[in-house]
Short mmCIF file of C-alpha atoms in Angstrom, two decimals:
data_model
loop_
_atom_site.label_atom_id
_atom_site.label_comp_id
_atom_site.label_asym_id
_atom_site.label_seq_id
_atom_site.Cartn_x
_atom_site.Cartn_y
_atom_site.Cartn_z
CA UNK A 1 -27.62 -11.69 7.55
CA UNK A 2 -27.19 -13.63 4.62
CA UNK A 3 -26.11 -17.32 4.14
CA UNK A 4 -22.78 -16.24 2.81
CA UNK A 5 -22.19 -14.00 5.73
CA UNK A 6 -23.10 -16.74 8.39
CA UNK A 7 -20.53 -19.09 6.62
CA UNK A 8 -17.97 -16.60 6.35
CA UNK A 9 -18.62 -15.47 10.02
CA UNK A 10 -18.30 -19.10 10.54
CA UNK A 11 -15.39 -19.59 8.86
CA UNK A 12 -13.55 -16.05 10.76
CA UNK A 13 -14.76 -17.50 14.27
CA UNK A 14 -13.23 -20.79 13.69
CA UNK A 15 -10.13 -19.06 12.59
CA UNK A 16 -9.80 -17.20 15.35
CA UNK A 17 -10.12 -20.27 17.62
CA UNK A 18 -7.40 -21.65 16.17
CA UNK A 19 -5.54 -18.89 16.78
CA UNK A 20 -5.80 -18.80 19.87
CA UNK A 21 -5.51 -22.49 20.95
CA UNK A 22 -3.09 -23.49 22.97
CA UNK A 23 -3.76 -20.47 25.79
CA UNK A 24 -2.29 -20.52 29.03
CA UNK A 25 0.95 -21.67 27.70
CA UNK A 26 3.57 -19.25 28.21
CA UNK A 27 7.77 -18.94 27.13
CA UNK A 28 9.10 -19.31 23.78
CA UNK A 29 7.23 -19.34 21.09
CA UNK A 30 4.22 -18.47 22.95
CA UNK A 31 2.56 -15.41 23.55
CA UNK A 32 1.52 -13.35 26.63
CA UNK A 33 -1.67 -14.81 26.73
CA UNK A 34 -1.26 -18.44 25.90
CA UNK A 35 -1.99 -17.70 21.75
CA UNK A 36 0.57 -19.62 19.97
CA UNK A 37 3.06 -17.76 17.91
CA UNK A 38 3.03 -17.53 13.69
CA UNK A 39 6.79 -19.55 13.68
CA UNK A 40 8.42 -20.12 17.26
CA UNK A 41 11.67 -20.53 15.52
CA UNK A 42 11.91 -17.43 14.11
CA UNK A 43 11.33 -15.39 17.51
CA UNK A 44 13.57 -12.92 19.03
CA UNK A 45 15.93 -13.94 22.01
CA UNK A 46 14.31 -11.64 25.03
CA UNK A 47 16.45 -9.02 25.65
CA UNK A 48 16.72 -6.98 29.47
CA UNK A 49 16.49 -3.18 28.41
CA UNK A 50 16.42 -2.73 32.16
CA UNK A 51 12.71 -1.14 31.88
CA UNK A 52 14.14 1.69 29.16
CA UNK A 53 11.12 3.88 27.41
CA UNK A 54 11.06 3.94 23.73
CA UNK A 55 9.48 6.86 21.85
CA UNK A 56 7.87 6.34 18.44
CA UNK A 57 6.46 9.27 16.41
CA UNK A 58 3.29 8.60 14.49
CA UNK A 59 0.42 10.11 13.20
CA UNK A 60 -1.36 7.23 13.45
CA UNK A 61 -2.50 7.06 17.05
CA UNK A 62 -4.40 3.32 16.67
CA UNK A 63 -0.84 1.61 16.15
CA UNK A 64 0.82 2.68 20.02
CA UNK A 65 -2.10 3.65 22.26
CA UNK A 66 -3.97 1.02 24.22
CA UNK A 67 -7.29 0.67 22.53
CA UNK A 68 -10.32 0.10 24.77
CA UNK A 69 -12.51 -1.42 22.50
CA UNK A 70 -12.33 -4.86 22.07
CA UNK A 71 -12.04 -6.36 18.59
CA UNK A 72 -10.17 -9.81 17.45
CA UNK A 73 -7.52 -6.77 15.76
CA UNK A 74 -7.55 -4.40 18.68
CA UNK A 75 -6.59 -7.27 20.92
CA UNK A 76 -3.78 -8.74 18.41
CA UNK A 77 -2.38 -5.17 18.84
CA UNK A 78 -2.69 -5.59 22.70
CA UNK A 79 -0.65 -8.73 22.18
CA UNK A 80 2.04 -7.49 19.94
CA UNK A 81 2.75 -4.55 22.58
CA UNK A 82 2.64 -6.47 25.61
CA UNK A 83 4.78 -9.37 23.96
CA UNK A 84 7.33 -6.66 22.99
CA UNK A 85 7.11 -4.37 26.65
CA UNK A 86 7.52 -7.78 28.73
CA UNK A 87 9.48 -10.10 27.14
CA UNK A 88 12.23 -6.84 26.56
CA UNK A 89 11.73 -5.52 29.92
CA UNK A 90 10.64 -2.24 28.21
CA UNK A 91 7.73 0.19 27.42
CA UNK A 92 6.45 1.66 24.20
CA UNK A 93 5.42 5.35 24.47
CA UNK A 94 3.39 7.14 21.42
CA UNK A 95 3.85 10.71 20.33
CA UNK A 96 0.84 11.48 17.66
CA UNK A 97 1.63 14.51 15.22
CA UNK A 98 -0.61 15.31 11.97
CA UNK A 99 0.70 13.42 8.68
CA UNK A 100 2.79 16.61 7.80
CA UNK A 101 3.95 17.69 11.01
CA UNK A 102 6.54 15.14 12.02
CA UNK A 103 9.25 17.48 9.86
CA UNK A 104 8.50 20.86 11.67
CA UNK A 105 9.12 19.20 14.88
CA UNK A 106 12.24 16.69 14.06
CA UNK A 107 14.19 19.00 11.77
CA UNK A 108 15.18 21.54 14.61
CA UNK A 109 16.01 18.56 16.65
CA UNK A 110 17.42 16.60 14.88
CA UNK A 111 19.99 19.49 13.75
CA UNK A 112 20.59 20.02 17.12
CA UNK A 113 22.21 16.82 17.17
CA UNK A 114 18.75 15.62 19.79
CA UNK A 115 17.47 12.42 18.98
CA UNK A 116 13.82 13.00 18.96
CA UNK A 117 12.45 9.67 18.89
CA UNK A 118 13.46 6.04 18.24
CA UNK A 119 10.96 5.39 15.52
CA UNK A 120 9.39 8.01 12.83
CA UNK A 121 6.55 6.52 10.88
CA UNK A 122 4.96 8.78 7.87
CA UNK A 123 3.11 8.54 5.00
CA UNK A 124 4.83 8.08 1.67
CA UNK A 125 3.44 11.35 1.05
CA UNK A 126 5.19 13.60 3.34
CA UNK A 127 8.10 10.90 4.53
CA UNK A 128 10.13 12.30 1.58
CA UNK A 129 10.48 15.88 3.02
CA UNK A 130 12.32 14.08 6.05
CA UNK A 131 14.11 12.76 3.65
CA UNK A 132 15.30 16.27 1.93
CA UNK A 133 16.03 17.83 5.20
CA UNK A 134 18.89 15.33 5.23
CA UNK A 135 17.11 13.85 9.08
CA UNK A 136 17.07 9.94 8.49
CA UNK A 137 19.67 7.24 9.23
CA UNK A 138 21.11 4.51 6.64
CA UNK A 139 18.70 1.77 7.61
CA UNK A 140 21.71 -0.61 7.56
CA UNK A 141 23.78 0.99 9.88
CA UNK A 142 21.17 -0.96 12.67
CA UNK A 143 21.37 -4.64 13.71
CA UNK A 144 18.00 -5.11 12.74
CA UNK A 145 17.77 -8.36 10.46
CA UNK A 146 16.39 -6.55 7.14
CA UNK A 147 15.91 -10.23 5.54
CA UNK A 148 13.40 -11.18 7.80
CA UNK A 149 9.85 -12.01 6.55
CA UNK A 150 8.19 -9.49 8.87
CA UNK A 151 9.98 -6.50 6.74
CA UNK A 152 8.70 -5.48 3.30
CA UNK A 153 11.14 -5.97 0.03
CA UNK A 154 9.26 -3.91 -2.34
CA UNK A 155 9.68 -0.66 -0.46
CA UNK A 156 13.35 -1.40 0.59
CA UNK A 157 14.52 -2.08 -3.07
CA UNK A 158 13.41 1.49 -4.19
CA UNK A 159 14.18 3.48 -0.59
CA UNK A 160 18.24 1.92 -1.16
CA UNK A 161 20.41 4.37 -3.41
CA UNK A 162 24.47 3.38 -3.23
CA UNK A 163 23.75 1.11 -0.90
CA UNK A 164 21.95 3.27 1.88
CA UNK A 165 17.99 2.65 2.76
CA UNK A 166 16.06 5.20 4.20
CA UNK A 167 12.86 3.80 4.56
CA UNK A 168 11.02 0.89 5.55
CA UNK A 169 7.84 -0.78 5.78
CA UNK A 170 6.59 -4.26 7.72
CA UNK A 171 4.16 -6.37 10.13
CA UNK A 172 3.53 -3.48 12.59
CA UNK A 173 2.68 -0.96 9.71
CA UNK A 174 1.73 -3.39 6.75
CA UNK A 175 0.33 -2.03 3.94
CA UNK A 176 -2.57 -4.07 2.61
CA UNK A 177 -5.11 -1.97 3.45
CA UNK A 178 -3.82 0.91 1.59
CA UNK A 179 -2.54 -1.37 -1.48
CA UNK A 180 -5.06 -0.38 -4.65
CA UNK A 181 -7.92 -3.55 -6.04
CA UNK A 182 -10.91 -2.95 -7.97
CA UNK A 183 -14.33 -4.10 -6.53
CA UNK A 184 -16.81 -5.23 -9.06
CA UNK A 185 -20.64 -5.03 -9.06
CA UNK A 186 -21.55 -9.13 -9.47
CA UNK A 187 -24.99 -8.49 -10.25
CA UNK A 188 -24.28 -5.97 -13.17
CA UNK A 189 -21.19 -9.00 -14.21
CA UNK A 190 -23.57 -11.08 -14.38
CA UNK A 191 -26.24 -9.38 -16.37
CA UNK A 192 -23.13 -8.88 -18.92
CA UNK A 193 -22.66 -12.62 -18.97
CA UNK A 194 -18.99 -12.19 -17.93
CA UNK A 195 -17.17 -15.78 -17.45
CA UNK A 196 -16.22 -16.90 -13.75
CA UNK A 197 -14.53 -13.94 -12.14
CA UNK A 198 -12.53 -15.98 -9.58
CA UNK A 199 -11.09 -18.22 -11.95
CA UNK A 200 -9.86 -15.59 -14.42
CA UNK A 201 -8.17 -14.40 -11.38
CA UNK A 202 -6.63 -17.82 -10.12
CA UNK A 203 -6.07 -18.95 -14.17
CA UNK A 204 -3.77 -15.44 -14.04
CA UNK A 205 -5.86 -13.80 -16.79
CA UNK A 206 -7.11 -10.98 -15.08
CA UNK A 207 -5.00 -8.07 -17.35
CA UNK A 208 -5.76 -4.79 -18.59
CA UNK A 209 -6.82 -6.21 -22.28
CA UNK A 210 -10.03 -7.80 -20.16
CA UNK A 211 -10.35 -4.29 -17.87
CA UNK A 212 -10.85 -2.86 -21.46
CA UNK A 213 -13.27 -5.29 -22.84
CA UNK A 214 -15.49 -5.82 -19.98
CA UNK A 215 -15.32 -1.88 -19.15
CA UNK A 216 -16.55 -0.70 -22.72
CA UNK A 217 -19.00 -3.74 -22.50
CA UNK A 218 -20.43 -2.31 -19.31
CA UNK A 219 -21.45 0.95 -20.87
CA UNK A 220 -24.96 1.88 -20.97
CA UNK A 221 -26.86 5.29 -22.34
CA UNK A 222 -29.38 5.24 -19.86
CA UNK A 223 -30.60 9.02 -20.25
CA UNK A 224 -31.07 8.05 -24.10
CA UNK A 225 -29.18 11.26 -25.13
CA UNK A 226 -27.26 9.04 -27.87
CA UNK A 227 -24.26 9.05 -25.60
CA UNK A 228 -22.34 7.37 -22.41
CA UNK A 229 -21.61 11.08 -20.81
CA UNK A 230 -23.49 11.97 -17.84
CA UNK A 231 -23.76 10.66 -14.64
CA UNK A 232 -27.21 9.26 -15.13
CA UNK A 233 -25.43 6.65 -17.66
CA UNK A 234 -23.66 3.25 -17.06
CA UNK A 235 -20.33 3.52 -17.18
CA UNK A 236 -17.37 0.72 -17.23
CA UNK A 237 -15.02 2.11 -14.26
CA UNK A 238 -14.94 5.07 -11.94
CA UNK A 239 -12.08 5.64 -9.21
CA UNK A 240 -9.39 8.83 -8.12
CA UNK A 241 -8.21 9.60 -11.38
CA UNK A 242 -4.46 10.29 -10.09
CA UNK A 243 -4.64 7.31 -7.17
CA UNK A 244 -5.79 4.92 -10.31
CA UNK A 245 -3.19 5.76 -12.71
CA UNK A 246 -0.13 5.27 -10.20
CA UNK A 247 -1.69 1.84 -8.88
CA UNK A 248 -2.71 0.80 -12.82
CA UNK A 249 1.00 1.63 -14.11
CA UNK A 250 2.61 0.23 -11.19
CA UNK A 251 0.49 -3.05 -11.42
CA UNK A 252 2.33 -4.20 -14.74
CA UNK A 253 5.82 -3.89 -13.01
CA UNK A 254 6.60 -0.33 -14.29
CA UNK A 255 8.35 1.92 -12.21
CA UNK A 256 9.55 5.69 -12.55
CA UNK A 257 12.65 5.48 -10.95
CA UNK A 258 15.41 3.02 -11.32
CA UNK A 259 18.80 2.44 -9.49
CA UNK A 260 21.69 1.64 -12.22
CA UNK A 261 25.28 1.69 -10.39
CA UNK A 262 24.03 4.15 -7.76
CA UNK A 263 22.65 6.42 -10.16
CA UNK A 264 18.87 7.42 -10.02
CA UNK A 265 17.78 7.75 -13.35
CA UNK A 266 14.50 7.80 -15.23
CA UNK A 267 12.71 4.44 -16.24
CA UNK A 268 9.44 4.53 -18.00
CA UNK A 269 11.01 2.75 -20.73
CA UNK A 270 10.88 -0.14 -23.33
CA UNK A 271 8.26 -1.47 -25.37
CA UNK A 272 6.21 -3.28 -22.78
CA UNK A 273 5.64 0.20 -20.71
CA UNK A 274 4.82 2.04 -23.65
CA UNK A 275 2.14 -0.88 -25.25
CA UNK A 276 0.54 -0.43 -21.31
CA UNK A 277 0.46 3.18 -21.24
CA UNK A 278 -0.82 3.48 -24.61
CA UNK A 279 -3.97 0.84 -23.32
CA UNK A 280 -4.35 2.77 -20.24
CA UNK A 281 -5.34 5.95 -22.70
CA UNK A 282 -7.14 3.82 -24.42
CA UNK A 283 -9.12 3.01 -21.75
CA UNK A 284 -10.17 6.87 -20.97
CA UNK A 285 -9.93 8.57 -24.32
CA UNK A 286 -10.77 5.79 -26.69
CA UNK A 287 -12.94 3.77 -25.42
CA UNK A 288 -14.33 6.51 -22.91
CA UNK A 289 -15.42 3.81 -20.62
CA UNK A 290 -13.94 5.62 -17.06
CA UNK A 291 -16.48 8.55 -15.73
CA UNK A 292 -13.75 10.43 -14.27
CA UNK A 293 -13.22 11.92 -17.43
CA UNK A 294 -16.71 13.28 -17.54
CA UNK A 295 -18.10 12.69 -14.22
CA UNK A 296 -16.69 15.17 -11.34
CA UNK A 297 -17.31 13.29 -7.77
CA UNK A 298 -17.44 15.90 -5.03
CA UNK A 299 -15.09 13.01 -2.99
CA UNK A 300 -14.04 9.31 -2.55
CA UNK A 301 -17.33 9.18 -0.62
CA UNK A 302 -19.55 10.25 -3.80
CA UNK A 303 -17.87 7.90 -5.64
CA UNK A 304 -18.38 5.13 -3.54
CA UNK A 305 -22.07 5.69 -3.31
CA UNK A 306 -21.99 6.22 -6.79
CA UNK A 307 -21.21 2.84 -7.46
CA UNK A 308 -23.33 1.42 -5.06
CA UNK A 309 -25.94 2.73 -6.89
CA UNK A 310 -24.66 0.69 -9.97
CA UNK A 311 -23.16 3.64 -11.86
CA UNK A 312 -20.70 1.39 -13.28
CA UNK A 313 -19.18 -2.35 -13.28
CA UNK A 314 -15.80 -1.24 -11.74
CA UNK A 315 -14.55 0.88 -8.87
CA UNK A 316 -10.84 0.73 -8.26
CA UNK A 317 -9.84 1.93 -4.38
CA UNK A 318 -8.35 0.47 -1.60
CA UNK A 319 -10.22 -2.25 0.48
CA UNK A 320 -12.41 -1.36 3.01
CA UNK A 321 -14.85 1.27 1.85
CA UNK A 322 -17.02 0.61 4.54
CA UNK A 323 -20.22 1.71 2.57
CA UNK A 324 -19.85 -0.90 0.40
CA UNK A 325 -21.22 -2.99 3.28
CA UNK A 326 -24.83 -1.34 2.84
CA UNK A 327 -24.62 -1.95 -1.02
CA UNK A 328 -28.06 -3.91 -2.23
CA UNK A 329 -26.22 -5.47 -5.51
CA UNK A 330 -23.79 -8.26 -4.68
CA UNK A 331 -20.15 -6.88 -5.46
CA UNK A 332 -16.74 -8.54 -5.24
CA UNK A 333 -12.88 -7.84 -5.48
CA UNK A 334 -9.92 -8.36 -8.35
CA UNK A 335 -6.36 -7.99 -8.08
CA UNK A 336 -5.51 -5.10 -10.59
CA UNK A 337 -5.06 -6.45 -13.68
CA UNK A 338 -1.71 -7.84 -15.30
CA UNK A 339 -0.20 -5.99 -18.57
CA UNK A 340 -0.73 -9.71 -19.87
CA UNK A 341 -0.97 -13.84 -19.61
CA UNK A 342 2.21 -13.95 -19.47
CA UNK A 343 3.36 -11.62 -16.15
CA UNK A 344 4.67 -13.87 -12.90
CA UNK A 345 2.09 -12.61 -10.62
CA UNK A 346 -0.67 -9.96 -9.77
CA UNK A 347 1.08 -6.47 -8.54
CA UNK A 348 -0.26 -3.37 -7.50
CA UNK A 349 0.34 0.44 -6.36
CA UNK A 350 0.50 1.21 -2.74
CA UNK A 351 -1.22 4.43 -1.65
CA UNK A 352 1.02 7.63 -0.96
CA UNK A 353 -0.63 7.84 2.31
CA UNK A 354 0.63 4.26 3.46
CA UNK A 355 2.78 4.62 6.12
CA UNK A 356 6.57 4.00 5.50
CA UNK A 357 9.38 4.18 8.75
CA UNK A 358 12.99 5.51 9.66
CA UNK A 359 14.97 6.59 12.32
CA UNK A 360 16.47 10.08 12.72
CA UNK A 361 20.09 9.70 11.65
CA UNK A 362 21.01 11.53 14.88
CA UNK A 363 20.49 8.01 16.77
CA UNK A 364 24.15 6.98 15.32
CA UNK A 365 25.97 9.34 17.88
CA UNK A 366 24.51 6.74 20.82
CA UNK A 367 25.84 3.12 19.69
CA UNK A 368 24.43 1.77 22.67
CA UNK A 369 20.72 2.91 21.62
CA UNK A 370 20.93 2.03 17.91
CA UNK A 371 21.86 -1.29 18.82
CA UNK A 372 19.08 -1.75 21.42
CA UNK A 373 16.82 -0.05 18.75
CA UNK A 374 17.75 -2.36 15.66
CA UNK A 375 16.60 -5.15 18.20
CA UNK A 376 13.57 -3.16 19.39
CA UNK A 377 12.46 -3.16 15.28
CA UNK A 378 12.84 -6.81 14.88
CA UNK A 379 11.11 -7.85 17.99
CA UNK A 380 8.09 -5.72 16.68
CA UNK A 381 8.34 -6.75 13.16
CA UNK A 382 7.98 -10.54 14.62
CA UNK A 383 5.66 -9.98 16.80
CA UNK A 384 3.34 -8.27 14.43
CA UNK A 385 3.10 -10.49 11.77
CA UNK A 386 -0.24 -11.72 13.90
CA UNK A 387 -1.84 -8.53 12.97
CA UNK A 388 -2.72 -9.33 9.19
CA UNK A 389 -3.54 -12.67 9.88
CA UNK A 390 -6.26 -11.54 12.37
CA UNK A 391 -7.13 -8.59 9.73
CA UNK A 392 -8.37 -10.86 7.13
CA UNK A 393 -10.63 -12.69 8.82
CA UNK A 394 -11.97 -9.76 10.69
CA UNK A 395 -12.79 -8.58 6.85
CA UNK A 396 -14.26 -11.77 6.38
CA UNK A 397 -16.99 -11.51 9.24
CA UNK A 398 -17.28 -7.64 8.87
CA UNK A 399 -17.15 -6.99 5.05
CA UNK A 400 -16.81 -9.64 2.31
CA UNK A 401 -19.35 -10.95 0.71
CA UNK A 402 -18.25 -13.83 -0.48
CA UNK A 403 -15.23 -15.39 1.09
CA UNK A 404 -13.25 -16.02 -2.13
CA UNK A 405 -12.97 -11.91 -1.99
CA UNK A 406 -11.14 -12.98 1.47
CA UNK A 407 -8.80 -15.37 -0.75
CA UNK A 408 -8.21 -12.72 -3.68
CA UNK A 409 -6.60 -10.32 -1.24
CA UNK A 410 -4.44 -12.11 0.95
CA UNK A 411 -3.31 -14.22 -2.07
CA UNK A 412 -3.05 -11.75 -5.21
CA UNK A 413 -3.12 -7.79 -3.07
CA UNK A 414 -1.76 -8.14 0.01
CA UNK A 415 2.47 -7.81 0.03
CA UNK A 416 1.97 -7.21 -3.88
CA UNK A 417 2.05 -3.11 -3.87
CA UNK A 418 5.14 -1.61 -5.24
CA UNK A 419 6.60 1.83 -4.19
CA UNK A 420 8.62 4.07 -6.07
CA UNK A 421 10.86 6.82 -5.41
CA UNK A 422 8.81 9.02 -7.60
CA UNK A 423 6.03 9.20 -4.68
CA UNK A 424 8.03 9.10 -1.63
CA UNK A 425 10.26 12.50 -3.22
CA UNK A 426 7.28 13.83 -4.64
CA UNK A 427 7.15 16.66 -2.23
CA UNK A 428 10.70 17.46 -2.03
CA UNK A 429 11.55 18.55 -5.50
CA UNK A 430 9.49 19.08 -8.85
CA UNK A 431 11.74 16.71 -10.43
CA UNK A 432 10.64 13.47 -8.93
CA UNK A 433 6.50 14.35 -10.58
CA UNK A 434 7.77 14.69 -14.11
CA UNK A 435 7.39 11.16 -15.30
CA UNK A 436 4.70 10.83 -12.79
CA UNK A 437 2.69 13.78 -14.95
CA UNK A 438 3.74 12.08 -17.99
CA UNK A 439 1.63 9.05 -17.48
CA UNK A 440 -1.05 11.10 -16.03
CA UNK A 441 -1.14 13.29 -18.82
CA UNK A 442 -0.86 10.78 -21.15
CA UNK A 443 -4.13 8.56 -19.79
CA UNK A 444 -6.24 11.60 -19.43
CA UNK A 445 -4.78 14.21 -21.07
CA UNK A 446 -3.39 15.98 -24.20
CA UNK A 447 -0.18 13.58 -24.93
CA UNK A 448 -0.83 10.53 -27.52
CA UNK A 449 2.52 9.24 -27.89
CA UNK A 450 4.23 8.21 -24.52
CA UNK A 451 7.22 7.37 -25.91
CA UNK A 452 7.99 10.03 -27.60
CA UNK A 453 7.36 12.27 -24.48
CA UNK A 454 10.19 10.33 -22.62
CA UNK A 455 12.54 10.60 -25.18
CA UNK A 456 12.41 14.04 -25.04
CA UNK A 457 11.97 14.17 -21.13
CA UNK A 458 14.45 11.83 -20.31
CA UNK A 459 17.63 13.40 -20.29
CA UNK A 460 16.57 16.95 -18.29
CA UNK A 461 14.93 14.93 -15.92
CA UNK A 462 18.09 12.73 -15.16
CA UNK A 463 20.38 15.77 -15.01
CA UNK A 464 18.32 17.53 -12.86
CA UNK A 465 18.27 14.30 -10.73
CA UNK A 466 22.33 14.08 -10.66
CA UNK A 467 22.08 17.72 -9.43
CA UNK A 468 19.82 17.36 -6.40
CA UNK A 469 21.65 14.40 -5.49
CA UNK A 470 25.24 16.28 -6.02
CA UNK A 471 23.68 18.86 -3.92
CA UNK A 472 22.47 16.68 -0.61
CA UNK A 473 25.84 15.24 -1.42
CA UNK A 474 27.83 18.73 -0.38
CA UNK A 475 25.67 18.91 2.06
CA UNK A 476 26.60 15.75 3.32
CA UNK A 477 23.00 13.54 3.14
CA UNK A 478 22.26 10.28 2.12
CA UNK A 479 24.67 8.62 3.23
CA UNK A 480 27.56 10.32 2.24
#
């Protein structure tokens, strides 16, 4: 183990200590086994549900089931179900299902006028199709305090249209982990004689203009063919080539979708959007500094090792490729990069496979259990909020190498990822990938001028937009 790892081990032990001081204590603000609670004042009143079983859906078994290993995040899980089972005189049961299998089961269900459970989590990716089949309640229509800290804003802007929210994100499913960064190899920044990667992050002048320089800097014809186009050469960046290009557009504050006076319409607009665009094809067709474009990986895993083996100075993913552990050069993290100086703070893409929630809309014919749900969320949502603290530092003793990597997430990538309607509908109609394709096409493919391919986009993708709406509508969905 190196020095850096015993300090940052170190450094996670002592957290944990401190998290857990104070045991043996019990009652408000306290939890079941003495730890003391993130902010007493902020907990839930207990509520008797007179022992009542609640049934979430998931496809994520981890989150419900008691785990018997024993890890500092296994155990904060332990916590947050026991905390939320005693204190609410109540038990938690699990019902696993594959990612794409919660809709074949709910929908006949549901439009039997059944409940099926109290809680459906699913990923972005298929939560949308739940979504079409007209299945999920108006988020608002439970007492669950929405403003709370422990519930995510970015993904309940975009999941509200006229008022109604459909989905929902927080503590007990947070989405850090699946929230896009870019590791860097240090030794290979170093050989470039790159300035102070920490402080360009903390100075806010990480942005895509230095992703660009530093990339194209990076390159290296190592096969001495005359040419950066093999796999045996040095290349600036590799990652997904899709997965990158939602997280990079999304990191500058761009969004496909946008709500104007319950309309969804289009956005990929104004000046600032098309300047970021036009450097993201720059990045790939100009500069050629990205191996995707050249390189085929057989999967994530290929990539990874790729990189480990220094085949470039970038690799964009989400945290936690575990074989980075093994990797001999020293490597590090970044926020994704800003569209400039000038934007408020570091943002990022979350992952269509990060889990989103909602409840079946069936659950409004029992007032009794939507109300005693909408507490049930809140409760877990508070509760919860120990799970990410205890996540980081488990990173720091399992994974980092240097601990500032440990500061660069929780400060500039976790709670940063955006959403957007455009990947949460993606599966339910065609019309919800056009300006998705668009950018896509327009980093790595045949399009050049971005703007111009709205323009003439814009209009047939907003009427077809009004009509699946009008449709649902008729039929009597969202909200209506």
């Amino acid at each position: 183990m190196t020095m850096k790892q015993i300090l940052a081990l170190t450094a996670a032990v002592l957290m944990f200590v401190t998290l857990c001081g104070g045991c043996g204590k019990s009652g408000k603000g306290w939890s079941t086994d003495g730890t003391k609670l993130l902010n007493p004042e902020l907990e839930p009143d207990p509520v008797d549900f007179g022992g009542q079983e609640f049934l979430v859906v998931d496809f994520n078994s981890g989150r419900w089931q008691r785990q018997e290993s024993s890890n500092p995040y296994n155990d904060a899980w332990q916590r947050v179900l026991d905390n939320v089972e005693q204190k609410f005189n109540c038990t938690i049961n699990f019902h696993g299902v594959s990612p794409g299998g919660a809709l074949e089961e709910a929908q006949p269900e549901v439009m039997a006028g059944e409940r099926y459970c109290d809680i459906l989590c699913a990923t972005q990716w298929h939560f949308g199709q739940l979504l079409g089949a007209d299945l999920m309640l108006d988020l608002n229509q439970l007492n669950t305090n929405w403003e709370a800290i422990w519930w995510n804003q970015n993904i309940r802007r975009i999941a509200t249209l006229r008022g109604n929210t459909f989905a929902a994100n927080g503590s007990f499913i947070f989405d850090a982990a699946q929230t896009w960064l870019i590791n860097f190899n240090r030794d290979m920044w170093d050989e470039l004689d790159l300035p102070d990667p920490y402080e360009i992050v903390e100075n806010g002048e990480w942005t895509i203009d230095l992703l660009l320089q530093y990339s194209k800097k990076a390159l290296l014809d190592r096969d001495g063919n005359g040419n950066v186009d093999t796999i045996d050469d040095r290349w600036g960046i590799t990652a997904a080539d899709g997965d990158f290009a939602r997280s990079l557009y999304m990191a500058a504050g761009n969004h496909y979708f946008i709500e104007r006076d319950g309309r969804l319409e289009m956005d990929c607009q104004g000046s600032k959007t098309f300047d970021f665009v036009a450097k993201m094809r720059k990045l790939v067709k100009e500069d050629k500094s990205m191996a995707d474009d050249y390189v085929k990986f057989e999967n994530e895993a290929a990539r990874a090792q790729w990189f480990i083996n220094n085949g470039s100075l970038f690799y964009a993913y989400m945290p936690g490729s575990s074989a980075l552990r093994d990797m001999e050069a020293d490597w590090g993290v970044l926020p994704m990069p800003k569209a400039d100086k000038e934007q408020e703070s570091y943002m990022s893409g979350v992952d269509h496979n990060a889990t989103v929630f909602g409840v079946t809309k069936t659950l409004a014919g029992d007032q009794a259990q939507m109300e005693k749900v909408g507490i049930l969320l809140d409760a877990l949502g508070y509760y919860a909020l120990e799970l990410e603290r205890i996540y980081w530092p488990d990173y720091v003793e399992t994974y980092w190498r240097d601990e500032r990597d440990g500061d660069i997430v929780a400060k500039h990538v976790a709670k940063t990822g955006q959403y957007d309607m455009a990947l949460i509908m993606s599966n339910v109609n065609p019309v919800f990938g056009t300006p998705v394709g668009m950018v896509f096409g327009t980093m790595f493919g045949s399009t050049t001028d971005f703007s111009s391919a709205v323009e003439m986009r814009k209009e047939q993708v907003n009427v077809a937009l009004d009509k699946f709406f009008a449709d649902l509508d008729r039929e009597g969905g969202f909200g209506s």
